[in-house]
């Protein structure tokens, strides 16, 4: 349960696709590990997902949102210990987001790397929405509503958190030292991402992939033309990535990897990674199905989390309205 002395952590994942092992290693497992130490506010960012039209076209966004919510719990987040909610269930996010948008210079928003890259990916003919540009202002609101002390993120989100700090000057970023950037299995020069996984088979291991499919994707992961792991000659990016995944999932070090795999054939390394990933997925999926099969309980958990979040967010929004002169 919440206790007044603990620092607050706020984090979320955008509902732009299916969660993968990169999200697990760089975000969810970290939240689960920290939930005794911090007061966690963890959400599914569905309002942010609306900024990526191709990610939401033709899908039932709510179904995906509930899948992610249930996966948080299946991955070990305790809905009593942490406040777990869906962003759009707490209307204060959209409201404070607007106040933040009005307070944020357009020139800051235009510097966002995510705007530059995702703006290009999004179908230009369909017209990129202004939400993609204003995303960091909504993110600042997410953080401010809970007075978050820490915002644990992977490397790709660091620029936004820094921008939020500029907007509000309130928090620090907490980043996992190794594994904050798991790379694509099909292309180890590109970060594993939900959106790329929608377009490229073999790019990611999704947490809900059938374990056999996950094993095949790992066994086919791109390495280089050498047959065996050679620490002395320098590791191919894809090999480094497989080692990082293994180390993060088993809590082992690079030195231990070197001892175990130097000179080993790539097939042996891949089999080791696949075994660990299959165990993880089997475990997560067992719990996931228990959660989503009980629809009434899932609805209760969603409402419970939203109520808890609103009990904090409402006060902050009222303060912000007063600061803008919209309330006396
Ligand atoms: P998208 O393609 O929509 O950007 P994504 O997979 O990059 O999806 P995000 O929603 O951007 O996921 O990020 C969710 C959380 O997971 C963030 O904390 C992010 O830093 C972390 N994360 C995302 N991808 C990785 C990765 N490949 N390795 C480690 N952490 C990651
Ligand atoms: Mg991303």
PDB file of N, CA and C in Angstrom, residues 184-272:
ATOM      1  N   UNK A 184      16.479  -4.785 -32.340  1.00  0.00           N
ATOM      2  CA  UNK A 184      15.649  -5.705 -33.119  1.00  0.00           C
ATOM      3  C   UNK A 184      16.407  -6.979 -33.454  1.00  0.00           C
ATOM      4  N   UNK A 185      15.706  -8.131 -33.434  1.00  0.00           N
ATOM      5  CA  UNK A 185      16.377  -9.400 -33.748  1.00  0.00           C
ATOM      6  C   UNK A 185      16.714  -9.480 -35.239  1.00  0.00           C
ATOM      7  N   UNK A 186      15.891  -8.837 -36.056  1.00  0.00           N
ATOM      8  CA  UNK A 186      16.099  -8.875 -37.509  1.00  0.00           C
ATOM      9  C   UNK A 186      17.119  -7.840 -37.960  1.00  0.00           C
ATOM     10  N   UNK A 187      17.308  -6.810 -37.129  1.00  0.00           N
ATOM     11  CA  UNK A 187      18.218  -5.723 -37.500  1.00  0.00           C
ATOM     12  C   UNK A 187      18.744  -5.091 -36.217  1.00  0.00           C
ATOM     13  N   UNK A 188      19.921  -5.547 -35.778  1.00  0.00           N
ATOM     14  CA  UNK A 188      20.427  -5.084 -34.483  1.00  0.00           C
ATOM     15  C   UNK A 188      20.901  -3.634 -34.467  1.00  0.00           C
ATOM     16  N   UNK A 189      20.726  -2.915 -35.597  1.00  0.00           N
ATOM     17  CA  UNK A 189      21.047  -1.485 -35.554  1.00  0.00           C
ATOM     18  C   UNK A 189      19.812  -0.671 -35.196  1.00  0.00           C
ATOM     19  N   UNK A 190      18.632  -1.303 -35.175  1.00  0.00           N
ATOM     20  CA  UNK A 190      17.389  -0.568 -34.853  1.00  0.00           C
ATOM     21  C   UNK A 190      16.845  -1.041 -33.515  1.00  0.00           C
ATOM     22  N   UNK A 191      16.435  -0.104 -32.664  1.00  0.00           N
ATOM     23  CA  UNK A 191      15.871  -0.460 -31.361  1.00  0.00           C
ATOM     24  C   UNK A 191      14.628  -1.325 -31.549  1.00  0.00           C
ATOM     25  N   UNK A 192      14.501  -2.366 -30.732  1.00  0.00           N
ATOM     26  CA  UNK A 192      13.280  -3.172 -30.791  1.00  0.00           C
ATOM     27  C   UNK A 192      12.110  -2.268 -30.424  1.00  0.00           C
ATOM     28  N   UNK A 193      11.113  -2.200 -31.289  1.00  0.00           N
ATOM     29  CA  UNK A 193       9.982  -1.319 -30.980  1.00  0.00           C
ATOM     30  C   UNK A 193       8.670  -1.940 -31.401  1.00  0.00           C
ATOM     31  N   UNK A 194       7.612  -1.548 -30.688  1.00  0.00           N
ATOM     32  CA  UNK A 194       6.275  -2.065 -30.969  1.00  0.00           C
ATOM     33  C   UNK A 194       5.872  -1.738 -32.394  1.00  0.00           C
ATOM     34  N   UNK A 195       6.163  -0.502 -32.813  1.00  0.00           N
ATOM     35  CA  UNK A 195       5.680  -0.094 -34.145  1.00  0.00           C
ATOM     36  C   UNK A 195       6.418  -0.840 -35.252  1.00  0.00           C
ATOM     37  N   UNK A 196       7.736  -1.014 -35.114  1.00  0.00           N
ATOM     38  CA  UNK A 196       8.458  -1.769 -36.139  1.00  0.00           C
ATOM     39  C   UNK A 196       7.977  -3.223 -36.175  1.00  0.00           C
ATOM     40  N   UNK A 197       7.674  -3.765 -34.993  1.00  0.00           N
ATOM     41  CA  UNK A 197       7.237  -5.166 -34.923  1.00  0.00           C
ATOM     42  C   UNK A 197       5.935  -5.384 -35.696  1.00  0.00           C
ATOM     43  N   UNK A 198       5.104  -4.344 -35.784  1.00  0.00           N
ATOM     44  CA  UNK A 198       3.849  -4.483 -36.543  1.00  0.00           C
ATOM     45  C   UNK A 198       4.139  -4.686 -38.031  1.00  0.00           C
ATOM     46  N   UNK A 199       5.271  -4.159 -38.476  1.00  0.00           N
ATOM     47  CA  UNK A 199       5.573  -4.206 -39.917  1.00  0.00           C
ATOM     48  C   UNK A 199       6.602  -5.266 -40.294  1.00  0.00           C
ATOM     49  N   UNK A 200       7.446  -5.687 -39.347  1.00  0.00           N
ATOM     50  CA  UNK A 200       8.552  -6.592 -39.678  1.00  0.00           C
ATOM     51  C   UNK A 200       8.467  -7.884 -38.864  1.00  0.00           C
ATOM     52  N   UNK A 201       8.140  -8.981 -39.564  1.00  0.00           N
ATOM     53  CA  UNK A 201       8.110 -10.276 -38.870  1.00  0.00           C
ATOM     54  C   UNK A 201       9.539 -10.591 -38.404  1.00  0.00           C
ATOM     55  N   UNK A 202       9.674 -11.164 -37.234  1.00  0.00           N
ATOM     56  CA  UNK A 202      11.003 -11.541 -36.746  1.00  0.00           C
ATOM     57  C   UNK A 202      11.765 -10.395 -36.095  1.00  0.00           C
ATOM     58  N   UNK A 203      11.110  -9.235 -35.970  1.00  0.00           N
ATOM     59  CA  UNK A 203      11.796  -8.083 -35.361  1.00  0.00           C
ATOM     60  C   UNK A 203      11.870  -8.219 -33.839  1.00  0.00           C
ATOM     61  N   UNK A 204      10.747  -8.628 -33.243  1.00  0.00           N
ATOM     62  CA  UNK A 204      10.660  -8.626 -31.780  1.00  0.00           C
ATOM     63  C   UNK A 204      10.138  -9.957 -31.263  1.00  0.00           C
ATOM     64  N   UNK A 205      10.302 -10.149 -29.959  1.00  0.00           N
ATOM     65  CA  UNK A 205       9.593 -11.225 -29.281  1.00  0.00           C
ATOM     66  C   UNK A 205       8.518 -10.552 -28.454  1.00  0.00           C
ATOM     67  N   UNK A 206       7.246 -10.737 -28.883  1.00  0.00           N
ATOM     68  CA  UNK A 206       6.146 -10.128 -28.120  1.00  0.00           C
ATOM     69  C   UNK A 206       5.865 -10.998 -26.905  1.00  0.00           C
ATOM     70  N   UNK A 207       5.441 -10.348 -25.819  1.00  0.00           N
ATOM     71  CA  UNK A 207       5.210 -11.098 -24.580  1.00  0.00           C
ATOM     72  C   UNK A 207       4.087 -12.113 -24.747  1.00  0.00           C
ATOM     73  N   UNK A 208       3.199 -11.878 -25.727  1.00  0.00           N
ATOM     74  CA  UNK A 208       2.100 -12.827 -25.946  1.00  0.00           C
ATOM     75  C   UNK A 208       2.312 -13.708 -27.180  1.00  0.00           C
ATOM     76  N   UNK A 209       3.502 -13.689 -27.759  1.00  0.00           N
ATOM     77  CA  UNK A 209       3.778 -14.598 -28.878  1.00  0.00           C
ATOM     78  C   UNK A 209       3.716 -16.046 -28.398  1.00  0.00           C
ATOM     79  N   UNK A 210       3.206 -16.952 -29.237  1.00  0.00           N
ATOM     80  CA  UNK A 210       3.322 -18.370 -28.880  1.00  0.00           C
ATOM     81  C   UNK A 210       4.807 -18.694 -28.664  1.00  0.00           C
ATOM     82  N   UNK A 211       5.145 -19.381 -27.577  1.00  0.00           N
ATOM     83  CA  UNK A 211       6.550 -19.643 -27.267  1.00  0.00           C
ATOM     84  C   UNK A 211       7.350 -20.245 -28.434  1.00  0.00           C
ATOM     85  N   UNK A 212       6.714 -21.110 -29.232  1.00  0.00           N
ATOM     86  CA  UNK A 212       7.432 -21.706 -30.375  1.00  0.00           C
ATOM     87  C   UNK A 212       7.864 -20.655 -31.376  1.00  0.00           C
ATOM     88  N   UNK A 213       6.959 -19.692 -31.583  1.00  0.00           N
ATOM     89  CA  UNK A 213       7.257 -18.606 -32.526  1.00  0.00           C
ATOM     90  C   UNK A 213       8.400 -17.739 -31.991  1.00  0.00           C
ATOM     91  N   UNK A 214       8.386 -17.493 -30.671  1.00  0.00           N
ATOM     92  CA  UNK A 214       9.452 -16.707 -30.049  1.00  0.00           C
ATOM     93  C   UNK A 214      10.792 -17.425 -30.224  1.00  0.00           C
ATOM     94  N   UNK A 215      10.761 -18.732 -30.013  1.00  0.00           N
ATOM     95  CA  UNK A 215      11.999 -19.509 -30.164  1.00  0.00           C
ATOM     96  C   UNK A 215      12.522 -19.387 -31.597  1.00  0.00           C
ATOM     97  N   UNK A 216      11.624 -19.521 -32.574  1.00  0.00           N
ATOM     98  CA  UNK A 216      12.066 -19.427 -33.981  1.00  0.00           C
ATOM     99  C   UNK A 216      12.677 -18.056 -34.268  1.00  0.00           C
ATOM    100  N   UNK A 217      12.030 -16.986 -33.751  1.00  0.00           N
ATOM    101  CA  UNK A 217      12.541 -15.634 -34.010  1.00  0.00           C
ATOM    102  C   UNK A 217      13.943 -15.472 -33.421  1.00  0.00           C
ATOM    103  N   UNK A 218      14.156 -16.019 -32.249  1.00  0.00           N
ATOM    104  CA  UNK A 218      15.476 -15.891 -31.617  1.00  0.00           C
ATOM    105  C   UNK A 218      16.512 -16.726 -32.379  1.00  0.00           C
ATOM    106  N   UNK A 219      16.129 -17.931 -32.798  1.00  0.00           N
ATOM    107  CA  UNK A 219      17.076 -18.797 -33.528  1.00  0.00           C
ATOM    108  C   UNK A 219      17.459 -18.168 -34.876  1.00  0.00           C
ATOM    109  N   UNK A 220      16.549 -17.307 -35.407  1.00  0.00           N
ATOM    110  CA  UNK A 220      16.851 -16.660 -36.695  1.00  0.00           C
ATOM    111  C   UNK A 220      17.481 -15.280 -36.526  1.00  0.00           C
ATOM    112  N   UNK A 221      17.735 -14.864 -35.304  1.00  0.00           N
ATOM    113  CA  UNK A 221      18.249 -13.504 -35.065  1.00  0.00           C
ATOM    114  C   UNK A 221      19.515 -13.265 -35.899  1.00  0.00           C
ATOM    115  N   UNK A 222      19.611 -12.062 -36.436  1.00  0.00           N
ATOM    116  CA  UNK A 222      20.767 -11.697 -37.262  1.00  0.00           C
ATOM    117  C   UNK A 222      22.013 -11.588 -36.391  1.00  0.00           C
ATOM    118  N   UNK A 223      23.095 -12.239 -36.821  1.00  0.00           N
ATOM    119  CA  UNK A 223      24.384 -12.112 -36.104  1.00  0.00           C
ATOM    120  C   UNK A 223      25.412 -11.588 -37.113  1.00  0.00           C
ATOM    121  N   UNK A 224      26.388 -12.387 -37.476  1.00  0.00           N
ATOM    122  CA  UNK A 224      27.276 -12.034 -38.589  1.00  0.00           C
ATOM    123  C   UNK A 224      27.736 -13.350 -39.227  1.00  0.00           C
ATOM    124  N   UNK A 225      28.675 -13.280 -40.155  1.00  0.00           N
ATOM    125  CA  UNK A 225      28.985 -14.494 -40.912  1.00  0.00           C
ATOM    126  C   UNK A 225      29.946 -15.433 -40.172  1.00  0.00           C
ATOM    127  N   UNK A 226      30.449 -14.980 -39.014  1.00  0.00           N
ATOM    128  CA  UNK A 226      31.322 -15.888 -38.258  1.00  0.00           C
ATOM    129  C   UNK A 226      30.488 -16.997 -37.618  1.00  0.00           C
ATOM    130  N   UNK A 227      31.087 -18.123 -37.308  1.00  0.00           N
ATOM    131  CA  UNK A 227      30.291 -19.228 -36.762  1.00  0.00           C
ATOM    132  C   UNK A 227      30.142 -19.189 -35.236  1.00  0.00           C
ATOM    133  N   UNK A 228      31.107 -18.503 -34.565  1.00  0.00           N
ATOM    134  CA  UNK A 228      31.149 -18.648 -33.112  1.00  0.00           C
ATOM    135  C   UNK A 228      31.394 -17.311 -32.430  1.00  0.00           C
ATOM    136  N   UNK A 229      31.042 -17.279 -31.150  1.00  0.00           N
ATOM    137  CA  UNK A 229      31.225 -16.065 -30.350  1.00  0.00           C
ATOM    138  C   UNK A 229      32.719 -15.871 -30.102  1.00  0.00           C
ATOM    139  N   UNK A 230      33.201 -14.664 -30.425  1.00  0.00           N
ATOM    140  CA  UNK A 230      34.628 -14.403 -30.248  1.00  0.00           C
ATOM    141  C   UNK A 230      34.785 -13.050 -29.547  1.00  0.00           C
ATOM    142  N   UNK A 231      34.918 -13.104 -28.227  1.00  0.00           N
ATOM    143  CA  UNK A 231      35.010 -11.861 -27.456  1.00  0.00           C
ATOM    144  C   UNK A 231      36.263 -11.076 -27.840  1.00  0.00           C
ATOM    145  N   UNK A 232      37.345 -11.807 -28.166  1.00  0.00           N
ATOM    146  CA  UNK A 232      38.602 -11.148 -28.508  1.00  0.00           C
ATOM    147  C   UNK A 232      38.486 -10.309 -29.775  1.00  0.00           C
ATOM    148  N   UNK A 233      37.766 -10.831 -30.767  1.00  0.00           N
ATOM    149  CA  UNK A 233      37.683 -10.141 -32.063  1.00  0.00           C
ATOM    150  C   UNK A 233      36.598  -9.057 -32.077  1.00  0.00           C
ATOM    151  N   UNK A 234      35.879  -8.916 -30.999  1.00  0.00           N
ATOM    152  CA  UNK A 234      34.792  -7.925 -30.971  1.00  0.00           C
ATOM    153  C   UNK A 234      33.495  -8.604 -31.368  1.00  0.00           C
ATOM    154  N   UNK A 235      32.410  -8.201 -30.694  1.00  0.00           N
ATOM    155  CA  UNK A 235      31.138  -8.894 -30.916  1.00  0.00           C
ATOM    156  C   UNK A 235      30.306  -8.177 -31.967  1.00  0.00           C
ATOM    157  N   UNK A 236      29.677  -8.957 -32.843  1.00  0.00           N
ATOM    158  CA  UNK A 236      28.712  -8.360 -33.765  1.00  0.00           C
ATOM    159  C   UNK A 236      27.562  -7.769 -32.936  1.00  0.00           C
ATOM    160  N   UNK A 237      26.927  -6.725 -33.479  1.00  0.00           N
ATOM    161  CA  UNK A 237      25.838  -6.068 -32.731  1.00  0.00           C
ATOM    162  C   UNK A 237      24.745  -7.048 -32.308  1.00  0.00           C
ATOM    163  N   UNK A 238      24.410  -7.956 -33.232  1.00  0.00           N
ATOM    164  CA  UNK A 238      23.347  -8.911 -32.949  1.00  0.00           C
ATOM    165  C   UNK A 238      23.725  -9.877 -31.837  1.00  0.00           C
ATOM    166  N   UNK A 239      24.995 -10.225 -31.749  1.00  0.00           N
ATOM    167  CA  UNK A 239      25.477 -11.128 -30.702  1.00  0.00           C
ATOM    168  C   UNK A 239      25.473 -10.389 -29.361  1.00  0.00           C
ATOM    169  N   UNK A 240      25.946  -9.160 -29.406  1.00  0.00           N
ATOM    170  CA  UNK A 240      25.933  -8.330 -28.198  1.00  0.00           C
ATOM    171  C   UNK A 240      24.503  -8.211 -27.666  1.00  0.00           C
ATOM    172  N   UNK A 241      23.558  -8.020 -28.594  1.00  0.00           N
ATOM    173  CA  UNK A 241      22.154  -7.874 -28.207  1.00  0.00           C
ATOM    174  C   UNK A 241      21.616  -9.154 -27.560  1.00  0.00           C
ATOM    175  N   UNK A 242      21.954 -10.306 -28.146  1.00  0.00           N
ATOM    176  CA  UNK A 242      21.490 -11.583 -27.570  1.00  0.00           C
ATOM    177  C   UNK A 242      22.066 -11.767 -26.172  1.00  0.00           C
ATOM    178  N   UNK A 243      23.332 -11.410 -25.996  1.00  0.00           N
ATOM    179  CA  UNK A 243      23.960 -11.533 -24.675  1.00  0.00           C
ATOM    180  C   UNK A 243      23.273 -10.598 -23.682  1.00  0.00           C
ATOM    181  N   UNK A 244      22.980  -9.377 -24.134  1.00  0.00           N
ATOM    182  CA  UNK A 244      22.322  -8.413 -23.247  1.00  0.00           C
ATOM    183  C   UNK A 244      20.955  -8.930 -22.804  1.00  0.00           C
ATOM    184  N   UNK A 245      20.193  -9.470 -23.755  1.00  0.00           N
ATOM    185  CA  UNK A 245      18.872 -10.014 -23.411  1.00  0.00           C
ATOM    186  C   UNK A 245      19.033 -11.117 -22.353  1.00  0.00           C
ATOM    187  N   UNK A 246      19.970 -12.013 -22.607  1.00  0.00           N
ATOM    188  CA  UNK A 246      20.181 -13.127 -21.675  1.00  0.00           C
ATOM    189  C   UNK A 246      20.592 -12.618 -20.284  1.00  0.00           C
ATOM    190  N   UNK A 247      21.516 -11.674 -20.271  1.00  0.00           N
ATOM    191  CA  UNK A 247      22.011 -11.149 -18.987  1.00  0.00           C
ATOM    192  C   UNK A 247      20.884 -10.450 -18.221  1.00  0.00           C
ATOM    193  N   UNK A 248      20.080  -9.663 -18.933  1.00  0.00           N
ATOM    194  CA  UNK A 248      18.983  -8.958 -18.257  1.00  0.00           C
ATOM    195  C   UNK A 248      17.946  -9.930 -17.713  1.00  0.00           C
ATOM    196  N   UNK A 249      17.662 -10.968 -18.485  1.00  0.00           N
ATOM    197  CA  UNK A 249      16.610 -11.890 -18.054  1.00  0.00           C
ATOM    198  C   UNK A 249      17.076 -12.849 -16.973  1.00  0.00           C
ATOM    199  N   UNK A 250      18.387 -13.054 -16.854  1.00  0.00           N
ATOM    200  CA  UNK A 250      18.872 -14.011 -15.853  1.00  0.00           C
ATOM    201  C   UNK A 250      19.649 -13.335 -14.724  1.00  0.00           C
ATOM    202  N   UNK A 251      19.840 -12.005 -14.832  1.00  0.00           N
ATOM    203  CA  UNK A 251      20.581 -11.298 -13.791  1.00  0.00           C
ATOM    204  C   UNK A 251      22.048 -11.692 -13.754  1.00  0.00           C
ATOM    205  N   UNK A 252      22.623 -11.997 -14.922  1.00  0.00           N
ATOM    206  CA  UNK A 252      24.042 -12.356 -14.955  1.00  0.00           C
ATOM    207  C   UNK A 252      24.857 -11.220 -15.568  1.00  0.00           C
ATOM    208  N   UNK A 253      26.171 -11.303 -15.441  1.00  0.00           N
ATOM    209  CA  UNK A 253      27.040 -10.230 -15.900  1.00  0.00           C
ATOM    210  C   UNK A 253      27.700 -10.585 -17.231  1.00  0.00           C
ATOM    211  N   UNK A 254      28.319  -9.581 -17.844  1.00  0.00           N
ATOM    212  CA  UNK A 254      29.029  -9.820 -19.099  1.00  0.00           C
ATOM    213  C   UNK A 254      30.224 -10.754 -18.867  1.00  0.00           C
ATOM    214  N   UNK A 255      30.875 -10.605 -17.712  1.00  0.00           N
ATOM    215  CA  UNK A 255      32.013 -11.481 -17.418  1.00  0.00           C
ATOM    216  C   UNK A 255      31.558 -12.939 -17.368  1.00  0.00           C
ATOM    217  N   UNK A 256      30.413 -13.171 -16.759  1.00  0.00           N
ATOM    218  CA  UNK A 256      29.885 -14.548 -16.706  1.00  0.00           C
ATOM    219  C   UNK A 256      29.559 -15.056 -18.111  1.00  0.00           C
ATOM    220  N   UNK A 257      29.011 -14.153 -18.946  1.00  0.00           N
ATOM    221  CA  UNK A 257      28.700 -14.544 -20.336  1.00  0.00           C
ATOM    222  C   UNK A 257      29.964 -14.944 -21.066  1.00  0.00           C
ATOM    223  N   UNK A 258      31.007 -14.148 -20.842  1.00  0.00           N
ATOM    224  CA  UNK A 258      32.257 -14.412 -21.556  1.00  0.00           C
ATOM    225  C   UNK A 258      32.790 -15.798 -21.198  1.00  0.00           C
ATOM    226  N   UNK A 259      32.729 -16.077 -19.911  1.00  0.00           N
ATOM    227  CA  UNK A 259      33.210 -17.380 -19.467  1.00  0.00           C
ATOM    228  C   UNK A 259      32.395 -18.515 -20.097  1.00  0.00           C
ATOM    229  N   UNK A 260      31.083 -18.272 -20.177  1.00  0.00           N
ATOM    230  CA  UNK A 260      30.208 -19.348 -20.656  1.00  0.00           C
ATOM    231  C   UNK A 260      30.209 -19.484 -22.181  1.00  0.00           C
ATOM    232  N   UNK A 261      30.310 -18.359 -22.892  1.00  0.00           N
ATOM    233  CA  UNK A 261      30.060 -18.426 -24.341  1.00  0.00           C
ATOM    234  C   UNK A 261      31.258 -18.141 -25.239  1.00  0.00           C
ATOM    235  N   UNK A 262      32.402 -17.732 -24.682  1.00  0.00           N
ATOM    236  CA  UNK A 262      33.524 -17.444 -25.581  1.00  0.00           C
ATOM    237  C   UNK A 262      33.873 -18.720 -26.339  1.00  0.00           C
ATOM    238  N   UNK A 263      33.874 -18.616 -27.656  1.00  0.00           N
ATOM    239  CA  UNK A 263      34.170 -19.778 -28.489  1.00  0.00           C
ATOM    240  C   UNK A 263      32.963 -20.644 -28.812  1.00  0.00           C
ATOM    241  N   UNK A 264      31.819 -20.363 -28.150  1.00  0.00           N
ATOM    242  CA  UNK A 264      30.620 -21.183 -28.406  1.00  0.00           C
ATOM    243  C   UNK A 264      30.016 -20.833 -29.768  1.00  0.00           C
ATOM    244  N   UNK A 265      29.386 -21.797 -30.385  1.00  0.00           N
ATOM    245  CA  UNK A 265      28.728 -21.526 -31.668  1.00  0.00           C
ATOM    246  C   UNK A 265      27.503 -20.654 -31.414  1.00  0.00           C
ATOM    247  N   UNK A 266      27.181 -19.844 -32.438  1.00  0.00           N
ATOM    248  CA  UNK A 266      26.031 -18.948 -32.290  1.00  0.00           C
ATOM    249  C   UNK A 266      24.766 -19.716 -31.936  1.00  0.00           C
ATOM    250  N   UNK A 267      24.639 -20.902 -32.522  1.00  0.00           N
ATOM    251  CA  UNK A 267      23.448 -21.721 -32.248  1.00  0.00           C
ATOM    252  C   UNK A 267      23.281 -22.012 -30.760  1.00  0.00           C
ATOM    253  N   UNK A 268      24.405 -22.223 -30.069  1.00  0.00           N
ATOM    254  CA  UNK A 268      24.334 -22.536 -28.634  1.00  0.00           C
ATOM    255  C   UNK A 268      23.873 -21.308 -27.837  1.00  0.00           C
ATOM    256  N   UNK A 269      24.388 -20.138 -28.214  1.00  0.00           N
ATOM    257  CA  UNK A 269      23.967 -18.901 -27.543  1.00  0.00           C
ATOM    258  C   UNK A 269      22.472 -18.668 -27.782  1.00  0.00           C
ATOM    259  N   UNK A 270      22.067 -18.820 -29.041  1.00  0.00           N
ATOM    260  CA  UNK A 270      20.657 -18.584 -29.363  1.00  0.00           C
ATOM    261  C   UNK A 270      19.743 -19.546 -28.608  1.00  0.00           C
ATOM    262  N   UNK A 271      20.176 -20.791 -28.510  1.00  0.00           N
ATOM    263  CA  UNK A 271      19.357 -21.762 -27.775  1.00  0.00           C
ATOM    264  C   UNK A 271      19.230 -21.351 -26.309  1.00  0.00           C
ATOM    265  N   UNK A 272      20.325 -20.868 -25.735  1.00  0.00           N
ATOM    266  CA  UNK A 272      20.279 -20.444 -24.331  1.00  0.00           C
ATOM    267  C   UNK A 272      19.311 -19.271 -24.160  1.00  0.00           C
TER     268      UNK A 272
END
